Amino acid sequence: MSLGMSEAIVFTSGKGGVGKTTLLANIGVALANLGFKTVLLDADIGLRNLDIVLGIENKIRFNVVDIAHGICTIEQALVKDHRSGNNLSIIAASQSHLKEDLSKDAFRQIILQLKNTFDYILIDCPAGIEYGFKNAIRSADRAIVIVNPEVSSIRDADRVIGILELEKIKKIQLIVNRYQHDLSQKMDMISVKDIVELLGIKLLGVIPEDISILLSSNEGKPISYHNKHPMYQFFYDIAKSLAGQKDLPAQDFAKSKTESLWKKVKRSFTMNR
Amino acid sequence: MKTGNKAKNRLQQILEKDRSVLSPGSFRILKKELGSIISKYLDVDKRKIKLIIEENSNEGYHLSADLPLKPSVKAEEYE
């Protein structure tokens, strides 16, 4: 059973390729390891990826469209990631269906049922702002908008935030992904503070650009499972803020982290190359 | 000027333009919400509400609303 108030949180970005799925997987692992019953729901029908990032693609038998069509129960489609004890489950997307094969009502029903069991339901939303996106945000209580520090990603995020507000989603928070502290210091990257100011929503966290994210995806072993890795703390800080166990970071976050931490991340970046 | 600042300035202009456009979806919601606010006080015929945005020669754009009331409403009570 879940501990109390259950929340469905949609991870969305508008633009594709900003690292949304990997981020969701890592934050999901962190939440589970903090003791929250967590389920990751891949709503990107036709482009199934979440299970691969987590490295559990061989365990998938049923998917979310199968539940909607009555081919299996929710319990049958839930796949546990045993690296997080009993706390982390995922429901995969279908690779063979279209977005339209998952109806709004069926999706809403699935979320409602998951709320009986889980504290957090993290929904991996498809890129774009069409049907699949609308479907994924409609059942969400909260939204996390993921942005890369570049013009087109920020513009698309602004559009998405406008739609989320129209859908009356009250809590909309921002994660800046692939941030490069050294570039920003040389004023060759838009700063976190400027992004927060332009988009006008609260900052939940910042994740530095780091090659080890790619390496961990190659292997299907999220960084959130490596407690010695310099990136580890970034994901756990976000998970704690998300769960209300920690205050939101300073809105000019980049300055608030110590130089040594940025250097550590940078060093691991160079090492792994 | 460094490129980080250029990015910020460009975004300020782009977002300002983007945000000034009301999408068809938002327009529908505006119409619906306007209908429900008015109907709290007056018996308005929600299906016949008309909202029009027009350019008003020198003053920029102008929003006008036509909200037909149901026959049960007697005008003299509101003078």
GROMACS .gro file of C-alpha atoms in nm:
model
  352
    1MET     CA    1   0.000   0.000   0.000
    2SER     CA    2   0.111   0.358  -0.054
    3LEU     CA    3   0.213   0.571   0.244
    4GLY     CA    4  -0.044   0.845   0.196
    5MET     CA    5  -0.116   1.103  -0.070
    6SER     CA    6  -0.041   0.956  -0.407
    7GLU     CA    7   0.074   1.179  -0.691
    8ALA     CA    8   0.091   1.133  -1.067
    9ILE     CA    9   0.375   1.344  -1.207
   10VAL     CA   10   0.423   1.390  -1.579
   11PHE     CA   11   0.774   1.450  -1.719
   12THR     CA   12   0.747   1.657  -2.032
   13SER     CA   13   0.960   1.879  -2.255
   14GLY     CA   14   0.792   1.955  -2.586
   15LYS     CA   15   1.117   1.906  -2.772
   16GLY     CA   16   1.251   1.553  -2.801
   17GLY     CA   17   1.603   1.444  -2.719
   18VAL     CA   18   1.653   1.655  -2.406
   19GLY     CA   19   1.716   1.349  -2.188
   20LYS     CA   20   1.368   1.318  -2.040
   21THR     CA   21   1.348   0.939  -2.019
   22THR     CA   22   1.692   0.895  -1.863
   23LEU     CA   23   1.617   1.168  -1.610
   24LEU     CA   24   1.285   1.011  -1.521
   25ALA     CA   25   1.449   0.671  -1.473
   26ASN     CA   26   1.717   0.812  -1.243
   27ILE     CA   27   1.475   1.017  -1.034
   28GLY     CA   28   1.243   0.716  -1.013
   29VAL     CA   29   1.526   0.497  -0.881
   30ALA     CA   30   1.617   0.769  -0.629
   31LEU     CA   31   1.256   0.799  -0.505
   32ALA     CA   32   1.232   0.421  -0.466
   33ASN     CA   33   1.560   0.409  -0.274
   34LEU     CA   34   1.433   0.689  -0.047
   35GLY     CA   35   1.152   0.452   0.049
   36PHE     CA   36   0.865   0.565  -0.174
   37LYS     CA   37   0.660   0.312  -0.363
   38THR     CA   38   0.724   0.432  -0.716
   39VAL     CA   39   0.598   0.326  -1.057
   40LEU     CA   40   0.737   0.451  -1.387
   41LEU     CA   41   0.480   0.456  -1.665
   42ASP     CA   42   0.601   0.483  -2.023
   43ALA     CA   43   0.330   0.673  -2.211
   44ASP     CA   44   0.533   0.711  -2.529
   45ILE     CA   45   0.328   0.455  -2.720
   46GLY     CA   46   0.505   0.324  -3.032
   47LEU     CA   47   0.849   0.437  -2.910
   48ARG     CA   48   0.916   0.218  -2.607
   49ASN     CA   49   1.236   0.325  -2.433
   50LEU     CA   50   1.207   0.344  -2.056
   51ASP     CA   51   1.263  -0.029  -2.002
   52ILE     CA   52   1.582  -0.011  -2.208
   53VAL     CA   53   1.726   0.279  -2.009
   54LEU     CA   54   1.663   0.074  -1.694
   55GLY     CA   55   1.805  -0.241  -1.852
   56ILE     CA   56   1.497  -0.455  -1.785
   57GLU     CA   57   1.373  -0.487  -2.143
   58ASN     CA   58   1.390  -0.869  -2.130
   59LYS     CA   59   1.143  -0.883  -1.844
   60ILE     CA   60   0.861  -0.703  -2.026
   61ARG     CA   61   0.568  -0.928  -2.117
   62PHE     CA   62   0.275  -0.688  -2.120
   63ASN     CA   63   0.243  -0.314  -2.175
   64VAL     CA   64   0.011  -0.026  -2.096
   65VAL     CA   65  -0.196  -0.072  -2.414
   66ASP     CA   66  -0.250  -0.439  -2.318
   67ILE     CA   67  -0.400  -0.320  -1.987
   68ALA     CA   68  -0.623  -0.070  -2.168
   69HIS     CA   69  -0.747  -0.342  -2.407
   70GLY     CA   70  -0.814  -0.589  -2.126
   71ILE     CA   71  -0.549  -0.835  -2.243
   72CYS     CA   72  -0.386  -0.835  -1.900
   73THR     CA   73  -0.435  -0.687  -1.554
   74ILE     CA   74  -0.229  -0.401  -1.414
   75GLU     CA   75  -0.055  -0.646  -1.181
   76GLN     CA   76   0.052  -0.862  -1.476
   77ALA     CA   77   0.199  -0.564  -1.659
   78LEU     CA   78   0.393  -0.430  -1.358
   79VAL     CA   79   0.759  -0.529  -1.376
   80LYS     CA   80   0.966  -0.493  -1.061
   81ASP     CA   81   1.319  -0.361  -1.068
   82HIS     CA   82   1.464  -0.567  -0.784
   83ARG     CA   83   1.774  -0.349  -0.753
   84SER     CA   84   1.547  -0.110  -0.557
   85GLY     CA   85   1.416  -0.374  -0.320
   86ASN     CA   86   1.041  -0.387  -0.350
   87ASN     CA   87   0.979  -0.021  -0.423
   88LEU     CA   88   1.028   0.030  -0.795
   89SER     CA   89   0.804  -0.098  -1.074
   90ILE     CA   90   0.760  -0.005  -1.434
   91ILE     CA   91   0.486  -0.037  -1.692
   92ALA     CA   92   0.626  -0.037  -2.045
   93ALA     CA   93   0.483   0.133  -2.350
   94SER     CA   94   0.379  -0.071  -2.651
   95GLN     CA   95   0.620  -0.071  -2.942
   96SER     CA   96   0.365  -0.179  -3.201
   97HIS     CA   97   0.064   0.044  -3.131
   98LEU     CA   98  -0.015   0.406  -3.213
   99LYS     CA   99  -0.072   0.682  -2.960
  100GLU     CA  100  -0.445   0.673  -3.043
  101ASP     CA  101  -0.469   0.308  -2.931
  102LEU     CA  102  -0.460   0.425  -2.571
  103SER     CA  103  -0.784   0.608  -2.497
  104LYS     CA  104  -0.805   0.897  -2.254
  105ASP     CA  105  -1.052   0.717  -2.031
  106ALA     CA  106  -0.849   0.397  -2.018
  107PHE     CA  107  -0.532   0.590  -1.933
  108ARG     CA  108  -0.709   0.782  -1.659
  109GLN     CA  109  -0.845   0.457  -1.513
  110ILE     CA  110  -0.498   0.301  -1.507
  111ILE     CA  111  -0.354   0.604  -1.321
  112LEU     CA  112  -0.640   0.598  -1.071
  113GLN     CA  113  -0.582   0.232  -0.997
  114LEU     CA  114  -0.207   0.277  -0.962
  115LYS     CA  115  -0.276   0.543  -0.698
  116ASN     CA  116  -0.407   0.273  -0.466
  117THR     CA  117  -0.067   0.109  -0.454
  118PHE     CA  118   0.199   0.371  -0.525
  119ASP     CA  119   0.316   0.698  -0.370
  120TYR     CA  120   0.454   0.829  -0.697
  121ILE     CA  121   0.352   0.759  -1.053
  122LEU     CA  122   0.606   0.911  -1.292
  123ILE     CA  123   0.466   0.941  -1.644
  124ASP     CA  124   0.711   0.953  -1.935
  125CYS     CA  125   0.534   1.178  -2.182
  126PRO     CA  126   0.594   1.162  -2.559
  127ALA     CA  127   0.762   1.459  -2.726
  128GLY     CA  128   0.544   1.702  -2.919
  129ILE     CA  129   0.213   1.856  -2.814
  130GLU     CA  130  -0.031   1.625  -2.990
  131TYR     CA  131  -0.265   1.349  -2.873
  132GLY     CA  132  -0.010   1.139  -2.684
  133PHE     CA  133   0.113   1.442  -2.494
  134LYS     CA  134  -0.238   1.566  -2.415
  135ASN     CA  135  -0.335   1.220  -2.295
  136ALA     CA  136  -0.032   1.194  -2.068
  137ILE     CA  137  -0.079   1.535  -1.904
  138ARG     CA  138  -0.453   1.506  -1.855
  139SER     CA  139  -0.427   1.255  -1.572
  140ALA     CA  140  -0.134   1.424  -1.397
  141ASP     CA  141  -0.146   1.609  -1.065
  142ARG     CA  142   0.192   1.771  -1.120
  143ALA     CA  143   0.429   1.835  -1.406
  144ILE     CA  144   0.804   1.852  -1.439
  145VAL     CA  145   0.927   2.035  -1.746
  146ILE     CA  146   1.273   1.935  -1.868
  147VAL     CA  147   1.477   2.181  -2.064
  148ASN     CA  148   1.828   2.193  -2.212
  149PRO     CA  149   2.011   2.525  -2.189
  150GLU     CA  150   1.952   2.617  -2.552
  151VAL     CA  151   1.711   2.839  -2.741
  152SER     CA  152   1.486   2.587  -2.917
  153SER     CA  153   1.440   2.368  -2.611
  154ILE     CA  154   1.347   2.668  -2.394
  155ARG     CA  155   1.103   2.797  -2.652
  156ASP     CA  156   0.927   2.459  -2.675
  157ALA     CA  157   0.919   2.432  -2.296
  158ASP     CA  158   0.742   2.768  -2.279
  159ARG     CA  159   0.473   2.641  -2.515
  160VAL     CA  160   0.430   2.326  -2.306
  161ILE     CA  161   0.402   2.528  -1.984
  162GLY     CA  162   0.123   2.734  -2.146
  163ILE     CA  163  -0.070   2.415  -2.224
  164LEU     CA  164  -0.011   2.269  -1.877
  165GLU     CA  165  -0.150   2.588  -1.725
  166LEU     CA  166  -0.458   2.566  -1.946
  167GLU     CA  167  -0.507   2.209  -1.821
  168LYS     CA  168  -0.507   2.360  -1.470
  169ILE     CA  169  -0.207   2.162  -1.349
  170LYS     CA  170  -0.115   2.357  -1.039
  171LYS     CA  171   0.238   2.249  -0.964
  172ILE     CA  172   0.471   2.290  -1.262
  173GLN     CA  173   0.844   2.271  -1.191
  174LEU     CA  174   1.159   2.295  -1.399
  175ILE     CA  175   1.468   2.077  -1.439
  176VAL     CA  176   1.758   2.207  -1.645
  177ASN     CA  177   1.933   1.906  -1.796
  178ARG     CA  178   2.278   1.893  -1.961
  179TYR     CA  179   2.401   2.209  -1.799
  180GLN     CA  180   2.767   2.297  -1.853
  181HIS     CA  181   2.892   2.507  -1.567
  182ASP     CA  182   3.222   2.604  -1.730
  183LEU     CA  183   3.053   2.724  -2.051
  184SER     CA  184   2.803   2.922  -1.851
  185GLN     CA  185   3.084   3.085  -1.653
  186LYS     CA  186   3.241   3.195  -1.979
  187MET     CA  187   2.897   3.340  -2.063
  188ASP     CA  188   2.867   3.106  -2.359
  189MET     CA  189   2.567   2.923  -2.221
  190ILE     CA  190   2.242   3.073  -2.104
  191SER     CA  191   2.245   3.069  -1.724
  192VAL     CA  192   2.005   2.873  -1.503
  193LYS     CA  193   1.890   3.200  -1.352
  194ASP     CA  194   1.801   3.340  -1.695
  195ILE     CA  195   1.611   3.023  -1.791
  196VAL     CA  196   1.411   3.034  -1.468
  197GLU     CA  197   1.337   3.402  -1.526
  198LEU     CA  198   1.228   3.350  -1.888
  199LEU     CA  199   1.000   3.055  -1.817
  200GLY     CA  200   0.856   3.184  -1.491
  201ILE     CA  201   0.822   2.851  -1.307
  202LYS     CA  202   1.000   2.717  -0.999
  203LEU     CA  203   1.332   2.537  -1.038
  204LEU     CA  204   1.342   2.181  -0.907
  205GLY     CA  205   1.702   2.106  -1.000
  206VAL     CA  206   1.989   2.108  -1.245
  207ILE     CA  207   2.173   1.810  -1.393
  208PRO     CA  208   2.518   1.870  -1.543
  209GLU     CA  209   2.618   1.743  -1.885
  210ASP     CA  210   2.812   1.425  -1.828
  211ILE     CA  211   2.922   1.150  -2.062
  212SER     CA  212   2.865   0.889  -1.790
  213ILE     CA  213   2.489   0.934  -1.840
  214LEU     CA  214   2.529   0.796  -2.191
  215LEU     CA  215   2.756   0.519  -2.071
  216SER     CA  216   2.507   0.415  -1.805
  217SER     CA  217   2.226   0.409  -2.060
  218ASN     CA  218   2.440   0.190  -2.284
  219GLU     CA  219   2.461  -0.060  -2.002
  220GLY     CA  220   2.109  -0.019  -1.867
  221LYS     CA  221   2.241   0.077  -1.523
  222PRO     CA  222   2.113   0.418  -1.412
  223ILE     CA  223   2.363   0.639  -1.223
  224SER     CA  224   2.117   0.650  -0.932
  225TYR     CA  225   2.232   0.296  -0.849
  226HIS     CA  226   2.600   0.402  -0.819
  227ASN     CA  227   2.630   0.580  -0.486
  228LYS     CA  228   2.998   0.664  -0.540
  229HIS     CA  229   2.940   0.844  -0.869
  230PRO     CA  230   2.969   1.229  -0.860
  231MET     CA  231   2.637   1.260  -1.047
  232TYR     CA  232   2.451   1.049  -0.792
  233GLN     CA  233   2.379   1.333  -0.549
  234PHE     CA  234   2.219   1.551  -0.819
  235PHE     CA  235   1.941   1.296  -0.874
  236TYR     CA  236   1.883   1.234  -0.504
  237ASP     CA  237   1.864   1.609  -0.433
  238ILE     CA  238   1.594   1.641  -0.698
  239ALA     CA  239   1.406   1.338  -0.564
  240LYS     CA  240   1.413   1.482  -0.212
  241SER     CA  241   1.291   1.825  -0.325
  242LEU     CA  242   1.021   1.658  -0.531
  243ALA     CA  243   0.903   1.463  -0.225
  244GLY     CA  244   0.915   1.770  -0.002
  245GLN     CA  245   1.201   1.632   0.212
  246LYS     CA  246   1.427   1.916   0.105
  247ASP     CA  247   1.372   2.282   0.013
  248LEU     CA  248   1.369   2.378  -0.353
  249PRO     CA  249   1.717   2.481  -0.472
  250ALA     CA  250   1.817   2.845  -0.504
  251GLN     CA  251   1.677   2.984  -0.828
  252ASP     CA  252   2.031   3.071  -0.944
  253PHE     CA  253   2.128   2.714  -0.861
  254ALA     CA  254   2.453   2.708  -1.059
  255LYS     CA  255   2.612   2.950  -0.816
  256SER     CA  256   2.487   2.768  -0.510
  257LYS     CA  257   2.675   2.444  -0.577
  258THR     CA  258   3.037   2.454  -0.470
  259GLU     CA  259   3.309   2.476  -0.732
  260SER     CA  260   3.458   2.148  -0.610
  261LEU     CA  261   3.138   1.963  -0.694
  262TRP     CA  262   3.134   2.100  -1.049
  263LYS     CA  263   3.500   2.010  -1.085
  264LYS     CA  264   3.433   1.658  -0.967
  265VAL     CA  265   3.167   1.615  -1.232
  266LYS     CA  266   3.395   1.765  -1.491
  267ARG     CA  267   3.676   1.533  -1.394
  268SER     CA  268   3.457   1.226  -1.432
  269PHE     CA  269   3.359   1.366  -1.770
  270THR     CA  270   3.722   1.382  -1.881
  271MET     CA  271   3.814   1.048  -1.726
  272ASN     CA  272   3.544   0.856  -1.901
  273ARG     CA  273   3.643   0.991  -2.236
  274MET     CA  274   2.833   4.025  -2.651
  275LYS     CA  275   2.885   3.662  -2.550
  276THR     CA  276   2.654   3.398  -2.700
  277GLY     CA  277   2.487   3.319  -2.366
  278ASN     CA  278   2.348   3.671  -2.354
  279LYS     CA  279   2.255   3.660  -2.720
  280ALA     CA  280   2.054   3.345  -2.650
  281LYS     CA  281   1.871   3.521  -2.367
  282ASN     CA  282   1.789   3.829  -2.575
  283ARG     CA  283   1.664   3.623  -2.867
  284LEU     CA  284   1.448   3.415  -2.634
  285GLN     CA  285   1.296   3.723  -2.475
  286GLN     CA  286   1.178   3.839  -2.816
  287ILE     CA  287   1.065   3.496  -2.935
  288LEU     CA  288   0.868   3.418  -2.619
  289GLU     CA  289   0.701   3.757  -2.617
  290LYS     CA  290   0.573   3.694  -2.969
  291ASP     CA  291   0.473   3.331  -2.895
  292ARG     CA  292   0.280   3.427  -2.585
  293SER     CA  293   0.083   3.704  -2.754
  294VAL     CA  294  -0.092   3.454  -2.982
  295LEU     CA  295  -0.406   3.297  -2.841
  296SER     CA  296  -0.442   2.941  -2.968
  297PRO     CA  297  -0.779   2.812  -3.097
  298GLY     CA  298  -0.791   2.583  -2.790
  299SER     CA  299  -0.741   2.872  -2.549
  300PHE     CA  300  -0.998   3.077  -2.738
  301ARG     CA  301  -1.258   2.801  -2.694
  302ILE     CA  302  -1.183   2.780  -2.322
  303LEU     CA  303  -1.209   3.159  -2.286
  304LYS     CA  304  -1.551   3.149  -2.450
  305LYS     CA  305  -1.666   2.868  -2.224
  306GLU     CA  306  -1.541   3.029  -1.905
  307LEU     CA  307  -1.691   3.366  -2.000
  308GLY     CA  308  -2.024   3.189  -2.051
  309SER     CA  309  -2.016   3.024  -1.711
  310ILE     CA  310  -1.919   3.344  -1.527
  311ILE     CA  311  -2.201   3.546  -1.687
  312SER     CA  312  -2.452   3.267  -1.630
  313LYS     CA  313  -2.394   3.293  -1.256
  314TYR     CA  314  -2.578   3.626  -1.272
  315LEU     CA  315  -2.785   3.619  -1.588
  316ASP     CA  316  -2.959   3.348  -1.788
  317VAL     CA  317  -2.730   3.358  -2.090
  318ASP     CA  318  -2.771   3.131  -2.392
  319LYS     CA  319  -2.426   2.969  -2.381
  320ARG     CA  320  -2.449   2.808  -2.724
  321LYS     CA  321  -2.496   3.142  -2.898
  322ILE     CA  322  -2.205   3.333  -2.744
  323LYS     CA  323  -1.989   3.507  -3.002
  324LEU     CA  324  -1.635   3.629  -2.938
  325ILE     CA  325  -1.454   3.824  -3.204
  326ILE     CA  326  -1.105   3.968  -3.216
  327GLU     CA  327  -1.074   4.245  -3.474
  328GLU     CA  328  -0.816   4.497  -3.570
  329ASN     CA  329  -0.934   4.843  -3.478
  330SER     CA  330  -0.761   5.076  -3.729
  331ASN     CA  331  -0.519   5.265  -3.502
  332GLU     CA  332  -0.576   5.113  -3.162
  333GLY     CA  333  -0.450   4.760  -3.231
  334TYR     CA  334  -0.674   4.462  -3.160
  335HIS     CA  335  -1.014   4.470  -3.000
  336LEU     CA  336  -1.211   4.190  -2.835
  337SER     CA  337  -1.586   4.207  -2.855
  338ALA     CA  338  -1.837   3.965  -2.709
  339ASP     CA  339  -2.200   3.909  -2.798
  340LEU     CA  340  -2.387   3.721  -2.526
  341PRO     CA  341  -2.756   3.661  -2.611
  342LEU     CA  342  -2.980   3.623  -2.306
  343LYS     CA  343  -3.266   3.378  -2.282
  344PRO     CA  344  -3.623   3.512  -2.327
  345SER     CA  345  -3.686   3.473  -1.953
  346VAL     CA  346  -3.463   3.774  -1.882
  347LYS     CA  347  -3.656   4.103  -1.867
  348ALA     CA  348  -3.444   4.399  -1.968
  349GLU     CA  349  -3.628   4.662  -1.762
  350GLU     CA  350  -3.508   4.505  -1.435
  351TYR     CA  351  -3.150   4.600  -1.514
  352GLU     CA  352  -3.181   4.964  -1.613
   0.00000   0.00000   0.00000
